[in-house]
CSV table of C-alpha atoms and ligand atoms in Angstrom, one decimal:
chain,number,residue,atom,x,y,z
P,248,UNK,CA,14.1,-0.9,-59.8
P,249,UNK,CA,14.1,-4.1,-57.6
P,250,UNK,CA,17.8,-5.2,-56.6
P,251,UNK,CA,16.4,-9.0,-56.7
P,252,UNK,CA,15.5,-8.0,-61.2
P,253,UNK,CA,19.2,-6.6,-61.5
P,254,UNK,CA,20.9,-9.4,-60.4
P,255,UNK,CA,18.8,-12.2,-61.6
P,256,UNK,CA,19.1,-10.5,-65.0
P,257,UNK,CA,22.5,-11.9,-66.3
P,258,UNK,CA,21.5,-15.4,-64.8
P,259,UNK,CA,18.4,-15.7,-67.6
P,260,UNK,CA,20.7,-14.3,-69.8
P,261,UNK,CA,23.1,-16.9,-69.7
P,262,UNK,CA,23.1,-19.9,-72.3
P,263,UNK,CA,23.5,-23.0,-69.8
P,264,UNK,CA,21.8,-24.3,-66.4
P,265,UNK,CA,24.1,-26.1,-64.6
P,266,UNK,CA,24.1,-26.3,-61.2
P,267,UNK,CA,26.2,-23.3,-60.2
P,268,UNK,CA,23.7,-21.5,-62.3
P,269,UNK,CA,20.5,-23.4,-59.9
P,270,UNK,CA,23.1,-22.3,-56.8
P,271,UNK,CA,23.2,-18.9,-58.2
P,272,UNK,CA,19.1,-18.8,-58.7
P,273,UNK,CA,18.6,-20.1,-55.0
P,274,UNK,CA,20.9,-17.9,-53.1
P,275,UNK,CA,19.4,-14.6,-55.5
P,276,UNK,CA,15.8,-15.3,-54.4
P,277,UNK,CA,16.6,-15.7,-50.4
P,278,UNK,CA,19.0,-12.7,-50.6
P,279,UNK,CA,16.0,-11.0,-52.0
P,280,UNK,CA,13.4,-11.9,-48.9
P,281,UNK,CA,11.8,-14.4,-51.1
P,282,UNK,CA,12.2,-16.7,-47.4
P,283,UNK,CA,13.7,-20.0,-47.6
P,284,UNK,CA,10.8,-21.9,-47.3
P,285,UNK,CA,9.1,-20.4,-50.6
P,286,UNK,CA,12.3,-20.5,-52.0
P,287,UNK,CA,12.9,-24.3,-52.0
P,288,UNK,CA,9.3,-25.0,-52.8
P,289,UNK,CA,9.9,-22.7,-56.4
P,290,UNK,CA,13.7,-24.0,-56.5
P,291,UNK,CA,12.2,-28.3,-56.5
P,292,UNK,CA,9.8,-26.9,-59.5
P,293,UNK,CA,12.4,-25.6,-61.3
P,294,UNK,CA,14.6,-28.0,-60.9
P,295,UNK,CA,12.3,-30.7,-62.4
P,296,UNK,CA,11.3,-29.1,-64.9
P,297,UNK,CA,14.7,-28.6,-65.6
P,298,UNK,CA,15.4,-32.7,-65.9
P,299,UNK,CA,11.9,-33.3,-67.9
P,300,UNK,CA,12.9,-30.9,-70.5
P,301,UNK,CA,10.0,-28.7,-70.0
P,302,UNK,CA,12.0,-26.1,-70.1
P,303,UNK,CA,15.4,-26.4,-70.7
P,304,UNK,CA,16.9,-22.8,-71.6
P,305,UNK,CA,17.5,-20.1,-68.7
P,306,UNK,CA,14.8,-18.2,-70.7
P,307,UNK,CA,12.1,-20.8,-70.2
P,308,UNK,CA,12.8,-20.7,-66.6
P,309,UNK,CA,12.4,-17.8,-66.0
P,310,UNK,CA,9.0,-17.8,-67.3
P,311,UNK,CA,8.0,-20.5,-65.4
P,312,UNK,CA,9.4,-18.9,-62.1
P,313,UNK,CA,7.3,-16.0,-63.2
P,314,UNK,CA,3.9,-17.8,-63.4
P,315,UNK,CA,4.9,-19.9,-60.3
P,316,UNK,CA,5.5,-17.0,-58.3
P,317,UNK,CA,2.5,-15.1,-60.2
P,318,UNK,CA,0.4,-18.9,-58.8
P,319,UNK,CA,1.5,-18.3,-55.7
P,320,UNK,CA,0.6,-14.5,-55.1
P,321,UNK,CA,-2.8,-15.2,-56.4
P,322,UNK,CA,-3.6,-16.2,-52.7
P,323,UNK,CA,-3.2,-12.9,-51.9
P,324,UNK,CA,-4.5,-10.6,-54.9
P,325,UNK,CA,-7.4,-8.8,-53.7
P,326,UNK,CA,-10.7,-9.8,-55.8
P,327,UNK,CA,-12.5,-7.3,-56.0
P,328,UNK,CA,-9.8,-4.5,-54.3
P,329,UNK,CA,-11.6,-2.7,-52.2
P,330,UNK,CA,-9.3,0.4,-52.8
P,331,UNK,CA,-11.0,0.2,-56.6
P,332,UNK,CA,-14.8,-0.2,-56.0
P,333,UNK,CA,-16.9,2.0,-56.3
P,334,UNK,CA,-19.6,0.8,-53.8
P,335,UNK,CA,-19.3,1.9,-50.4
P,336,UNK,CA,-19.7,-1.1,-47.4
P,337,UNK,CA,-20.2,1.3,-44.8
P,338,UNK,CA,-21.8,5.0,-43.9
P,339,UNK,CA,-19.1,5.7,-43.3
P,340,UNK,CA,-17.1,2.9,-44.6
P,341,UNK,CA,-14.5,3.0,-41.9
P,342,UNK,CA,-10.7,2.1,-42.5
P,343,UNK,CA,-8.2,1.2,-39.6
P,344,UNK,CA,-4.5,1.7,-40.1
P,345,UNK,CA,-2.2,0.0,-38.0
P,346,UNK,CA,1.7,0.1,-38.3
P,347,UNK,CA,5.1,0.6,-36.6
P,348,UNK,CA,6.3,4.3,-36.9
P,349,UNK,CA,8.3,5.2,-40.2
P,350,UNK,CA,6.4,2.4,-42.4
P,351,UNK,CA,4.6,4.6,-43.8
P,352,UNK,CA,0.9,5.2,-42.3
P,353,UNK,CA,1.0,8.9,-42.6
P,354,UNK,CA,2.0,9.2,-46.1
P,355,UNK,CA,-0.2,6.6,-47.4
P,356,UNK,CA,-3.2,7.4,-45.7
P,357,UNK,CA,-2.9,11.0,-47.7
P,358,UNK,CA,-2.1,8.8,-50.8
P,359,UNK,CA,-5.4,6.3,-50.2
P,360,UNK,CA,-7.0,10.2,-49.4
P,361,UNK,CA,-6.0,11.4,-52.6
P,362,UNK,CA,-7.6,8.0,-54.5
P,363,UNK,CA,-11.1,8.1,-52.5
P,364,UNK,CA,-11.2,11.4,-53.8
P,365,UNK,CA,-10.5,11.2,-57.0
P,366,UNK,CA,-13.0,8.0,-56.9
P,367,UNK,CA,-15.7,11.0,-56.0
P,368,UNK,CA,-15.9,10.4,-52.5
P,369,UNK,CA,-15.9,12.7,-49.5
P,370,UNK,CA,-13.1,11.4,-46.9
P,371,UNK,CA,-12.7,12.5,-43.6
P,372,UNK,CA,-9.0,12.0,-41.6
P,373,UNK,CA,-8.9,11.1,-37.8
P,374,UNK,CA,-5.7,11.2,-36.2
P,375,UNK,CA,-5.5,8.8,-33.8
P,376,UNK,CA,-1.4,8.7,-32.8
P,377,UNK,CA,-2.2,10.6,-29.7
P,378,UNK,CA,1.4,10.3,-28.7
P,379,UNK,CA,3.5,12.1,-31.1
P,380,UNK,CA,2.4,15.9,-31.5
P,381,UNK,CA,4.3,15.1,-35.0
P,382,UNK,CA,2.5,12.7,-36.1
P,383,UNK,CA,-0.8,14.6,-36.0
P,384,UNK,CA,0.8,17.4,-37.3
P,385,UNK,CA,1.9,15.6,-40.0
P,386,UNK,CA,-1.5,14.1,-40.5
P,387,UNK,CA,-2.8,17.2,-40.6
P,388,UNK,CA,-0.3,18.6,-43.2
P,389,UNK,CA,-1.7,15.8,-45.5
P,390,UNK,CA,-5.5,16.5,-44.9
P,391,UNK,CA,-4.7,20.2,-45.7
P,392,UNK,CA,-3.2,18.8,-49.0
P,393,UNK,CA,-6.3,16.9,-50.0
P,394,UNK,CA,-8.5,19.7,-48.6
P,395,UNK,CA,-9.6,17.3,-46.0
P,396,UNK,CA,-10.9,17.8,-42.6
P,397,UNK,CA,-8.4,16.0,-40.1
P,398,UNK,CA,-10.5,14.9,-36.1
P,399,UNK,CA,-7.5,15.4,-33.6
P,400,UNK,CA,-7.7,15.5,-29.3
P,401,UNK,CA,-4.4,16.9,-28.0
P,402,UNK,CA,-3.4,14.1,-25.1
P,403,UNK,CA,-6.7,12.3,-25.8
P,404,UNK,CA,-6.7,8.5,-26.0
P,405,UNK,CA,-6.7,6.7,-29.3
P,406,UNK,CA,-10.0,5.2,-28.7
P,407,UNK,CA,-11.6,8.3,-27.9
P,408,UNK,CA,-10.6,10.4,-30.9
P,409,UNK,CA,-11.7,7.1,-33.0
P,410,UNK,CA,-15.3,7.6,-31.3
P,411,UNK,CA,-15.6,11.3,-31.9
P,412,UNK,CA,-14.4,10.8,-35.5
P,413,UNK,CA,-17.1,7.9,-36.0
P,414,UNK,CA,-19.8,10.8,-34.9
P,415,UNK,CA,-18.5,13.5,-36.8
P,416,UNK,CA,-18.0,11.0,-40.2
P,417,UNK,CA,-22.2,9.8,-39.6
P,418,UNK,CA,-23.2,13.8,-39.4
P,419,UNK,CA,-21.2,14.9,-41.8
P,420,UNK,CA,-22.4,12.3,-44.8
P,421,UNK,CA,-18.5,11.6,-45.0
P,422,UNK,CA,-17.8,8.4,-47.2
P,423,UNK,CA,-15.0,7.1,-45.6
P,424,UNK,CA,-13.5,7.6,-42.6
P,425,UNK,CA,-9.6,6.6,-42.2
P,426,UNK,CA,-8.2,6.6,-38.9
P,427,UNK,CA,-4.7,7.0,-38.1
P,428,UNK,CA,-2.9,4.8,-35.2
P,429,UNK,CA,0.0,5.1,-32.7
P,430,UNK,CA,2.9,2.7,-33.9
P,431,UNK,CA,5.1,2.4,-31.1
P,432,UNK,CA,7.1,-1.0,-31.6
P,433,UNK,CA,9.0,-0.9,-28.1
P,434,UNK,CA,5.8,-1.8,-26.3
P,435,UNK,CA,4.0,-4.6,-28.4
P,436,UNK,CA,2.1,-6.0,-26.1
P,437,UNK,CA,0.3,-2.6,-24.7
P,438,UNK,CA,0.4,-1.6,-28.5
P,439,UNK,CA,-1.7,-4.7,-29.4
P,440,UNK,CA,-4.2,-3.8,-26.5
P,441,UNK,CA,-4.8,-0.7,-27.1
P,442,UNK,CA,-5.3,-1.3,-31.0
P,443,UNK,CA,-7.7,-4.1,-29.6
P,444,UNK,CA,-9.4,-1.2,-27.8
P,445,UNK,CA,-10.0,1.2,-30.5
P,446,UNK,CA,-11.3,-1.6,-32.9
P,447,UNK,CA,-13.8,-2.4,-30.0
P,448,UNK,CA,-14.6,0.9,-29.8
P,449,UNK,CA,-15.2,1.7,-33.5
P,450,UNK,CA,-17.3,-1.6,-33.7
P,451,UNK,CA,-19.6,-0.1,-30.8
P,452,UNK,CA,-19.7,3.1,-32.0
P,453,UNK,CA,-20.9,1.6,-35.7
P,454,UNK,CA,-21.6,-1.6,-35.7
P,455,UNK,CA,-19.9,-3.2,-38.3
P,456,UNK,CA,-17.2,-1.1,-38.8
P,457,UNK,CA,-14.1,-1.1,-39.0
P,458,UNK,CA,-14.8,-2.4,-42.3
P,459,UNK,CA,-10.9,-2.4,-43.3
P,460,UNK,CA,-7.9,-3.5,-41.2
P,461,UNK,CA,-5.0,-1.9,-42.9
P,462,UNK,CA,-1.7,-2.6,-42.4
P,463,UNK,CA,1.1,-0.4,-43.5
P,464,UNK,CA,4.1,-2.4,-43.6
P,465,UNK,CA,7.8,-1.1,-44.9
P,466,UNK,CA,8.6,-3.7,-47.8
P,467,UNK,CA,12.7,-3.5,-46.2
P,468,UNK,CA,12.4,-5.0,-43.5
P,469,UNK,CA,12.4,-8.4,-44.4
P,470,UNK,CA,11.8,-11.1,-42.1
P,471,UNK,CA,11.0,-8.3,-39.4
P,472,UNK,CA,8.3,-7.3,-41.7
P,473,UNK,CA,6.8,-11.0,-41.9
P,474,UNK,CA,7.1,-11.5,-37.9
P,475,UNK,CA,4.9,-7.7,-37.7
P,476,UNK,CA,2.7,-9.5,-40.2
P,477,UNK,CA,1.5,-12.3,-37.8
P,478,UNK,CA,1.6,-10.5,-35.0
P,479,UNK,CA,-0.7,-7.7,-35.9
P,480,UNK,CA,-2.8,-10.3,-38.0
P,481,UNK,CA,-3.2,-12.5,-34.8
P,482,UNK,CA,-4.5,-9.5,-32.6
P,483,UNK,CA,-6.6,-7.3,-35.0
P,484,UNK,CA,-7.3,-9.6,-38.0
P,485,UNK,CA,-6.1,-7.8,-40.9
P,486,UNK,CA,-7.9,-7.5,-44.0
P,487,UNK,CA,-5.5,-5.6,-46.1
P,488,UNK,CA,-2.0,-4.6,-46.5
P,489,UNK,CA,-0.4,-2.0,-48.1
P,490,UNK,CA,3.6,-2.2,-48.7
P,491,UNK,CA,5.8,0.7,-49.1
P,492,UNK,CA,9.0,1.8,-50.0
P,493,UNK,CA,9.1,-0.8,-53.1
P,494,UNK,CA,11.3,2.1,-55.3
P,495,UNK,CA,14.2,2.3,-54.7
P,496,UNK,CA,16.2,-0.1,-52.9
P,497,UNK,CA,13.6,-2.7,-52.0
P,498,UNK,CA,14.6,-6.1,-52.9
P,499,UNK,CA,11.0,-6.6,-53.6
P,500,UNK,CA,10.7,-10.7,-53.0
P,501,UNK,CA,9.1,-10.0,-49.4
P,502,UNK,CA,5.8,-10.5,-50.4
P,503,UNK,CA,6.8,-13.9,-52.0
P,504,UNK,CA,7.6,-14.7,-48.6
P,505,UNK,CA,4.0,-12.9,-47.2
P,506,UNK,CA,1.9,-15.2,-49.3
P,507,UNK,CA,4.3,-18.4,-47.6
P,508,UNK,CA,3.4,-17.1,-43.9
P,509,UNK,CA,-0.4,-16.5,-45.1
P,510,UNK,CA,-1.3,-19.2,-46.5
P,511,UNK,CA,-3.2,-21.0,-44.0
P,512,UNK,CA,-6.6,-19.4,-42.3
P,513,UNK,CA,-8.5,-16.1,-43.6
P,514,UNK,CA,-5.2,-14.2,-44.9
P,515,UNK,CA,-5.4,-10.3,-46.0
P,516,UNK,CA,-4.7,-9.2,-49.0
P,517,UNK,CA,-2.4,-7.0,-50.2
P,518,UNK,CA,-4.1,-4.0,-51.7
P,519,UNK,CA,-1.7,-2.0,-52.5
P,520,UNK,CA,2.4,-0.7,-53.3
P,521,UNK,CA,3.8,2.0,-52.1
P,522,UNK,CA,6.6,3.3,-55.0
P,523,UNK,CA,7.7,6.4,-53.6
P,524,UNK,CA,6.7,9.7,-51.5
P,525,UNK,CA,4.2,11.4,-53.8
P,526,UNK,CA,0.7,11.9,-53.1
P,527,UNK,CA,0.0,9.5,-56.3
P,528,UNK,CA,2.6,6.6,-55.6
P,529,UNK,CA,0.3,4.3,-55.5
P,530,UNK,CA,-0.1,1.3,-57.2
P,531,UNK,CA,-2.6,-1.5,-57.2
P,532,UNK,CA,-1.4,-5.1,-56.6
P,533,UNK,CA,-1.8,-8.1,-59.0
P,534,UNK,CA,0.1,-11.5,-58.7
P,535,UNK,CA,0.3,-11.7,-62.7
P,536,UNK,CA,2.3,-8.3,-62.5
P,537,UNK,CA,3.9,-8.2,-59.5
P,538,UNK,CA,5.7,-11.0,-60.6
P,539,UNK,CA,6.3,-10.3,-63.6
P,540,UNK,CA,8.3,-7.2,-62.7
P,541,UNK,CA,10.0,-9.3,-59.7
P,542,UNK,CA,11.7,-11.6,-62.6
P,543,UNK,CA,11.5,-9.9,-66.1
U,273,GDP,P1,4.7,6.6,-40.4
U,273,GDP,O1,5.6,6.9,-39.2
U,273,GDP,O2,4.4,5.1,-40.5
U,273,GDP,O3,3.5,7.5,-40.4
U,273,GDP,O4,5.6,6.9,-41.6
U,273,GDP,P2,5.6,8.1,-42.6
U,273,GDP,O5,4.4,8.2,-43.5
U,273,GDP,O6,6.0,9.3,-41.8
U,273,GDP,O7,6.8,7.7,-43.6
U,273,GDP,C1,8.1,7.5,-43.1
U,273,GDP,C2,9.1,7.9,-44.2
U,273,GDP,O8,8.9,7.0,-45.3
U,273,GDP,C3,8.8,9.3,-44.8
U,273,GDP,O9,10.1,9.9,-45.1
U,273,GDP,C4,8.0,9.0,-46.1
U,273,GDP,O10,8.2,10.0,-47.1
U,273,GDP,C5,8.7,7.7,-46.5
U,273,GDP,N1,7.8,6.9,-47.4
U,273,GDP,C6,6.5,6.5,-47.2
U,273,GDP,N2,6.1,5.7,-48.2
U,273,GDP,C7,7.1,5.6,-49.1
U,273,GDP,C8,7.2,4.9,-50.3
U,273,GDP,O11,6.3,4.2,-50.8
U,273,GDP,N3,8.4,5.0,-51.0
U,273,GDP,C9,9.5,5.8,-50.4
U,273,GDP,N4,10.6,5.9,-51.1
U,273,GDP,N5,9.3,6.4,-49.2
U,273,GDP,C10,8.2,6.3,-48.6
């Protein structure tokens, strides 16, 4: 359950708006990595609404928070999802993942796996975290649960496993092709350049491809998470994101604050939740119901 539903709970509960109640509402939502800037934007609507009468119980707040916010996300609703379709824009259609270590990549490339496959695609896995024996290995531990082949080069550089994979994925007949990417945060810069390289190298190797830019991005980390946003958008040009980790203890209102830092240029869109460690944890995004879990 989102913390940011708990608490706001007893405030639409409550019989009166005053303006310790409005104090109350505003503090919730930034607590809840809603951003401040979003925040103020929904807190001025709701306020004047408030004065006109438009809606004048707690109750009718909150429902106009929830198709502000809902208004809000739309930007960044998918339409059509690519996750969902059924038509392939690639042979191979070829998906990048990018993310800092423990976001998530792993464990929802073996989810997105598990959904190609169930679409009636064939998937093939490339690991390209050339770093970390564990990383592949774990890659490889979720290919053998989807019975899915996994391309891997012990030492090899990302860039090359990416173009071996692209070869394999064409003879093969493979769908899709999902490659796996080092997420070393310490070194951004040299991070950033050699993601910048494998995309080149993909692109030469099909042209046209990477057809998805996927970003994995831990749904905890709060403005951290917004700042990896722009920063991964600026060198790679995202076109999706997936968040994770929104069970549990996630306070959920980040991606309010997403669709604030993305509103200006071509944005990605979120595809997908993550809502727990399961092969089927999965859950398409929609604005409409995204937010009306956030505030119901
Ligand atoms: P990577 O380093 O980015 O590849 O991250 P991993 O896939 O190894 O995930 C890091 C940790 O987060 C693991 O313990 C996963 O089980 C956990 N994890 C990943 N996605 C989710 C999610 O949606 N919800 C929860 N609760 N845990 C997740």
């Amino acid at each position: 359950m989102f913390g940011l539903r708990k608490t706001l709970g007893s405030l639409f509960k409550s019989n009166q708006t005053d303006e310790a109640w409005f104090e109350t509402l505003e503090e919730t939502l930034i607590q809840s990595d809603v951003g401040l800037p979003t925040t103020e934007q929904l807190m001025i609507k709701l306020r004047k609404a408030a004065k006109s009468e438009k809606a004048s119980t707690p109750e009718d707040l909150q429902q106009l928070l929830i198709q502000e916010v809902a208004a809000l996300l739309g930007a960044i609703e998918p339409s059509p999802n690519p996750l969902y379709t059924h038509t392939l824009i690639g042979s191979p259609e070829v998906w990048l993942v990018i993310g800092v270590n423990g976001a998530g990549k792993t464990t929802t490339i073996g989810k997105l796996c598990r959904l190609f496959q169930s679409q009636g695609k064939s998937v093939l896995l490339a690991a390209g975290d050339t770093f970390r024996a564990a990383a592949r290995n774990q890659l490889q531990e979720w290919g053998g649960r989807n019975q899915v082949d996994v391309i891997t080069q012990e030492g090899g550089d990302a860039a090359a496993v990416a173009h071996d994979a692209i070869h394999s994925a064409i003879s093969r007949k493979s769908d899709i092709l999902i490659i796996d990417t080092a997420g070393r945060l310490a070194t951004q810069d040299h991070l950033m350049e050699e993601l910048k390289k494998v995309k080149r190298v993909i692109g030469k190797a099909l042209p046209g491809a990477p057809h998805q830019t996927l970003l994995v991005l831990d749904g905890n980390t709060g403005q951290n998470g917004l700042s990896q946003v722009k920063a991964f958008h600026a060198a790679l040009g995202l076109t999706g994101i997936i968040v994770t980790k929104l069970d549990g203890t996630a306070k959920g209102g980040v991606i309010c604050a997403l669709a604030h830092t993305l509103k200006d240029g071509p944005k990605p869109a979120i595809l997908a939740l993550g809502k727990g460690e399961g092969i089927d944890d999965l859950v398409p995004f929609t604005a409409e119901q995204y937010s009306a879990e956030l505030f119901n």
